[in-house]
Short mmCIF file of C-alpha atoms in Angstrom, two decimals:
data_model
loop_
_atom_site.label_atom_id
_atom_site.label_comp_id
_atom_site.label_asym_id
_atom_site.label_seq_id
_atom_site.Cartn_x
_atom_site.Cartn_y
_atom_site.Cartn_z
CA MET A 120 106.86 105.62 97.85
CA SER A 121 106.93 104.72 101.56
CA LEU A 122 103.56 103.01 101.22
CA ARG A 123 104.85 100.93 98.31
CA ILE A 124 107.93 99.90 100.30
CA TYR A 125 105.73 98.93 103.23
CA ALA A 126 103.46 96.88 100.96
CA ILE A 127 106.41 95.06 99.39
CA ALA A 128 107.95 94.34 102.81
CA TYR A 129 104.60 93.07 104.08
CA LEU A 130 104.16 90.72 101.12
CA ILE A 131 107.70 89.39 101.53
CA PHE A 132 107.08 88.74 105.24
CA LEU A 133 103.76 87.06 104.45
CA TYR A 134 104.85 84.79 101.61
CA ALA A 135 108.54 84.17 102.27
CA PRO A 136 107.82 81.09 104.45
CA ILE A 137 106.24 79.43 101.41
CA VAL A 138 109.69 79.33 99.83
CA LEU A 139 110.73 76.92 102.58
CA LEU A 140 108.23 74.31 101.39
CA PRO A 141 110.07 73.18 98.23
CA ILE A 142 113.44 73.58 99.97
CA PHE A 143 112.64 71.05 102.68
CA ALA A 144 110.45 68.95 100.38
CA PHE A 145 113.59 68.03 98.43
CA ASN A 146 115.82 67.78 101.51
CA ASP A 147 117.23 64.35 102.31
CA GLY A 148 116.46 64.42 106.03
CA THR A 149 113.53 64.15 108.43
CA ILE A 150 114.60 67.14 110.53
CA ILE A 151 113.26 70.47 109.28
CA ALA A 152 116.34 72.58 109.92
CA PHE A 153 119.42 73.98 108.26
CA PRO A 154 121.93 72.92 107.03
CA LEU A 155 120.34 70.77 104.35
CA GLN A 156 121.47 67.17 104.12
CA GLY A 157 121.13 66.56 100.40
CA PHE A 158 118.72 66.34 97.49
CA THR A 159 115.99 63.71 97.28
CA THR A 160 112.54 63.11 95.79
CA GLN A 161 111.57 60.27 98.11
CA TRP A 162 109.04 62.38 100.02
CA PHE A 163 107.05 62.92 96.84
CA GLY A 164 107.21 59.18 96.21
CA GLU A 165 105.65 58.48 99.61
CA LEU A 166 102.65 60.55 98.62
CA TRP A 167 101.73 57.93 96.02
CA THR A 168 101.90 55.03 98.47
CA THR A 169 99.83 56.48 101.34
CA LYS A 170 96.26 55.21 101.02
CA ALA A 171 94.91 57.41 103.82
CA LEU A 172 96.16 60.46 101.95
CA HIS A 173 94.50 59.29 98.75
CA ASP A 174 91.17 58.95 100.57
CA ALA A 175 91.55 62.43 102.06
CA VAL A 176 92.35 63.91 98.63
CA LYS A 177 89.26 62.23 97.14
CA ASN A 178 87.10 63.67 99.91
CA SER A 179 88.54 67.14 99.41
CA LEU A 180 88.07 67.02 95.64
CA PHE A 181 84.47 65.81 96.02
CA ILE A 182 83.71 68.59 98.50
CA ALA A 183 85.52 71.26 96.49
CA VAL A 184 83.81 70.42 93.19
CA LEU A 185 80.30 70.46 94.66
CA THR A 186 81.09 73.60 96.68
CA ALA A 187 82.25 75.35 93.51
CA LEU A 188 79.06 74.37 91.68
CA PHE A 189 76.64 75.30 94.47
CA SER A 190 78.34 78.55 95.51
CA THR A 191 78.68 79.73 91.90
CA LEU A 192 75.02 78.97 91.21
CA LEU A 193 73.90 80.87 94.32
CA GLY A 194 76.37 83.65 93.59
CA MET A 195 75.10 83.97 90.02
CA LEU A 196 71.48 84.28 91.19
CA THR A 197 72.43 86.81 93.87
CA ALA A 198 74.62 88.89 91.56
CA ARG A 199 71.95 88.97 88.87
CA ALA A 200 69.29 90.06 91.33
CA GLY A 201 71.59 92.68 92.84
CA ALA A 202 72.71 94.16 89.53
CA MET A 203 69.61 93.83 87.34
CA ALA A 204 66.62 94.00 89.70
CA ASN A 205 65.15 96.37 92.27
CA PHE A 206 63.20 95.12 95.28
CA PRO A 207 62.61 96.27 98.86
CA GLY A 208 65.48 95.62 101.23
CA LYS A 209 67.92 94.66 98.47
CA GLY A 210 70.91 96.27 100.13
CA GLY A 211 70.26 94.61 103.47
CA ILE A 212 69.69 91.18 101.92
CA ILE A 213 72.86 91.28 99.85
CA GLY A 214 74.79 92.58 102.84
CA PHE A 215 73.52 89.64 104.90
CA ILE A 216 74.65 87.23 102.17
CA MET A 217 78.12 88.82 102.17
CA LEU A 218 78.38 88.61 105.98
CA PRO A 219 80.53 85.42 106.04
CA LEU A 220 83.36 87.45 104.49
CA VAL A 221 83.88 89.33 107.76
CA LEU A 222 82.90 86.67 110.30
CA PRO A 223 85.75 84.67 111.91
CA GLU A 224 85.72 81.13 110.58
CA ILE A 225 86.02 79.69 114.08
CA ILE A 226 82.74 81.39 115.05
CA VAL A 227 81.01 80.10 111.94
CA ALA A 228 82.36 76.59 112.49
CA VAL A 229 81.28 76.37 116.14
CA SER A 230 77.86 77.83 115.35
CA LEU A 231 77.26 75.35 112.53
CA LEU A 232 78.45 72.46 114.68
CA VAL A 233 75.99 73.38 117.46
CA MET A 234 73.14 73.84 115.01
CA LEU A 235 73.77 70.60 113.11
CA ARG A 236 74.41 68.37 116.12
CA GLN A 237 72.35 69.89 118.94
CA VAL A 238 69.46 71.48 117.06
CA LEU A 239 69.00 69.39 113.91
CA ASP A 240 70.58 66.18 115.29
CA MET A 241 72.41 65.53 112.02
CA SER A 242 75.44 63.30 111.67
CA LEU A 243 78.62 64.91 110.39
CA SER A 244 79.68 63.93 106.87
CA ASN A 245 81.04 65.36 103.65
CA TRP A 246 77.65 66.95 103.01
CA THR A 247 77.81 69.04 106.17
CA VAL A 248 81.22 70.32 105.05
CA ILE A 249 79.84 71.06 101.58
CA ALA A 250 76.98 73.08 103.07
CA ALA A 251 79.37 75.06 105.27
CA HIS A 252 81.88 75.65 102.47
CA THR A 253 79.06 76.80 100.20
CA LEU A 254 78.07 79.31 102.86
CA MET A 255 81.65 80.61 103.02
CA CYS A 256 82.34 80.64 99.26
CA THR A 257 79.09 82.19 98.04
CA PRO A 258 80.14 85.75 99.01
CA PHE A 259 83.32 85.37 96.95
CA SER A 260 81.23 84.22 93.99
CA VAL A 261 78.90 87.17 94.43
CA ALA A 262 81.84 89.58 94.55
CA ILE A 263 83.28 88.16 91.33
CA LEU A 264 80.02 87.86 89.41
CA ASN A 265 78.62 91.19 90.57
CA GLY A 266 81.01 93.05 88.28
CA ALA A 267 80.12 90.79 85.35
CA PHE A 268 76.39 91.44 85.70
CA GLN A 269 76.75 95.16 86.40
CA SER A 270 78.61 95.57 83.12
CA LEU A 271 75.66 94.22 81.14
CA ASP A 272 73.06 96.42 79.48
CA PRO A 273 69.56 95.28 80.60
CA ALA A 274 68.30 96.34 77.17
CA MET A 275 69.95 93.26 75.61
CA GLU A 276 67.76 90.88 77.58
CA GLU A 277 64.71 93.02 76.89
CA ALA A 278 65.50 93.03 73.17
CA ALA A 279 65.76 89.24 73.15
CA MET A 280 62.37 88.95 74.83
CA ASP A 281 60.88 91.41 72.33
CA LEU A 282 62.13 89.11 69.56
CA GLY A 283 60.18 86.14 70.94
CA GLU A 284 62.40 84.61 73.62
CA ASN A 285 61.09 83.97 77.10
CA ARG A 286 63.00 85.13 80.17
CA TRP A 287 64.85 81.83 80.64
CA SER A 288 65.91 81.46 77.01
CA ALA A 289 66.96 85.13 76.88
CA PHE A 290 69.14 84.55 79.93
CA ARG A 291 70.56 81.31 78.53
CA LEU A 292 71.29 82.61 75.04
CA VAL A 293 72.25 86.24 75.73
CA ILE A 294 73.26 86.85 79.34
CA LEU A 295 74.94 83.55 80.21
CA PRO A 296 77.57 83.61 77.42
CA LEU A 297 78.54 87.18 78.38
CA VAL A 298 79.11 86.34 82.05
CA MET A 299 80.71 82.94 81.41
CA PRO A 300 84.29 84.18 82.12
CA GLY A 301 83.09 85.39 85.51
CA ILE A 302 81.38 82.05 86.18
CA ILE A 303 84.57 80.13 85.39
CA SER A 304 86.59 82.48 87.59
CA SER A 305 84.07 82.06 90.42
CA MET A 306 84.18 78.27 90.22
CA LEU A 307 87.99 78.21 90.29
CA ILE A 308 88.14 80.55 93.28
CA ALA A 309 85.49 78.60 95.21
CA PHE A 310 87.24 75.32 94.38
CA THR A 311 90.57 76.65 95.65
CA ILE A 312 89.08 78.06 98.87
CA SER A 313 87.22 74.84 99.64
CA LEU A 314 90.22 72.65 98.84
CA ASP A 315 92.48 74.59 101.24
CA GLU A 316 89.97 75.33 104.03
CA PHE A 317 90.80 73.76 107.41
CA ILE A 318 88.88 75.26 110.35
CA ILE A 319 85.34 74.51 109.20
CA ALA A 320 86.34 71.09 107.86
CA PHE A 321 88.03 70.28 111.18
CA PHE A 322 84.81 70.93 113.11
CA LEU A 323 82.29 69.49 110.64
CA THR A 324 84.05 66.56 109.01
CA GLY A 325 82.85 63.09 109.89
CA ALA A 326 84.78 59.83 109.78
CA ASN A 327 86.39 60.78 106.46
CA PRO A 328 88.83 63.69 106.95
CA THR A 329 89.59 66.20 104.25
CA MET A 330 93.11 66.75 103.03
CA PRO A 331 93.88 69.78 105.29
CA VAL A 332 92.58 67.87 108.32
CA TYR A 333 94.72 64.87 107.36
CA ILE A 334 97.77 67.12 107.02
CA TRP A 335 97.12 68.54 110.48
CA GLY A 336 97.08 64.99 111.83
CA LEU A 337 100.47 64.29 110.28
CA LEU A 338 102.03 67.16 112.23
CA ARG A 339 101.91 65.01 115.36
CA PHE A 340 104.57 62.76 113.82
CA PRO A 341 107.89 64.61 113.29
CA ALA A 342 109.14 61.97 110.85
CA LYS A 343 106.21 62.80 108.55
CA LEU A 344 107.00 66.51 108.30
CA PRO A 345 108.99 66.19 105.02
CA VAL A 346 105.95 64.46 103.48
CA VAL A 347 103.82 67.41 104.61
CA MET A 348 106.33 69.74 102.96
CA ALA A 349 106.12 67.77 99.71
CA LEU A 350 102.33 67.84 99.78
CA GLY A 351 102.35 71.54 100.62
CA THR A 352 104.58 72.23 97.63
CA ILE A 353 102.09 70.52 95.33
CA LEU A 354 99.14 72.38 96.88
CA VAL A 355 100.82 75.77 96.59
CA THR A 356 101.67 75.11 92.95
CA LEU A 357 98.12 73.98 92.22
CA SER A 358 96.64 77.00 94.01
CA ILE A 359 98.83 79.41 92.03
CA ILE A 360 97.78 77.78 88.76
CA LEU A 361 94.08 77.88 89.65
CA LEU A 362 94.18 81.48 90.90
CA SER A 363 96.13 82.62 87.84
CA THR A 364 93.59 80.92 85.58
CA ALA A 365 90.72 82.51 87.51
CA GLU A 366 92.34 85.94 87.23
CA TYR A 367 92.81 85.42 83.49
CA PHE A 368 89.11 84.69 82.96
CA ARG A 369 88.11 87.60 85.23
CA ARG A 370 90.19 90.05 83.22
CA ARG A 371 88.98 88.51 79.97
CA GLY A 372 85.40 89.11 81.04
CA LEU A 373 86.14 92.74 81.89
CA ARG A 374 87.87 93.29 78.54
CA ARG A 375 84.88 91.81 76.68
CA ALA A 376 82.60 94.19 78.56
CA GLY A 377 84.88 97.16 77.86
CA ILE A 378 85.47 97.86 81.57
CA LYS A 379 88.73 99.13 83.02
CA ASP A 380 90.24 96.58 85.38
CA PRO A 381 90.27 97.99 88.95
CA GLY A 382 92.57 95.14 90.04
CA GLY A 383 91.84 92.20 92.33
CA PHE A 384 88.88 89.89 92.63
CA ILE A 385 86.84 91.99 95.04
#
């Protein structure tokens, strides 16, 4: 019981500040402080008239979509190899792929910046952010898809090949539909992580900032803080919707495979 109370108190402490976002987003005042001065929706209206914000949102969506595709593809290949194949050094290789989960993002960002600029002499752009976000999101995709592939019976693919299908068509017609809920969940999670990520984007973005980097720039102007609150409210709502959808597909995939849900993505 004490552990449950501690967990609840911790979650309240962690997420209670998010409640302040919609409160001050609808507050008729530029000063983020109590007491509130009134109700207004003008800060949401300013979001539609700020061209720099629109460009940052487009950059973030472009990066997040490609990151979701690339990381899910790599995660699917890794999870399939880890769950349905045996080869020397498999544990070490998969552990190396999962390493970004435990590395501090600031270390990864500085290392990638040095490698890209000093070693490879590459210019920073959206593509450098996509490559870095793919590196960070692939372990999450592997963690999600690993359960989907481990629940499959390898005999199904073998039976399809015995009936005349080649390995690719057996995977496409038999395996892929069974793991599709996990793939959708992986793409939604990777999209959400990439859309919200700041540290790596701050170091590797070029002349076109992503949305989190643009928001950080707005913090230098106190009069723009209510706009940041309005944008944060939209982002939190979108993240909750995407994560809830991803969790729905993850649980749906487990139910289809007849596996008891252990809870959580990882």
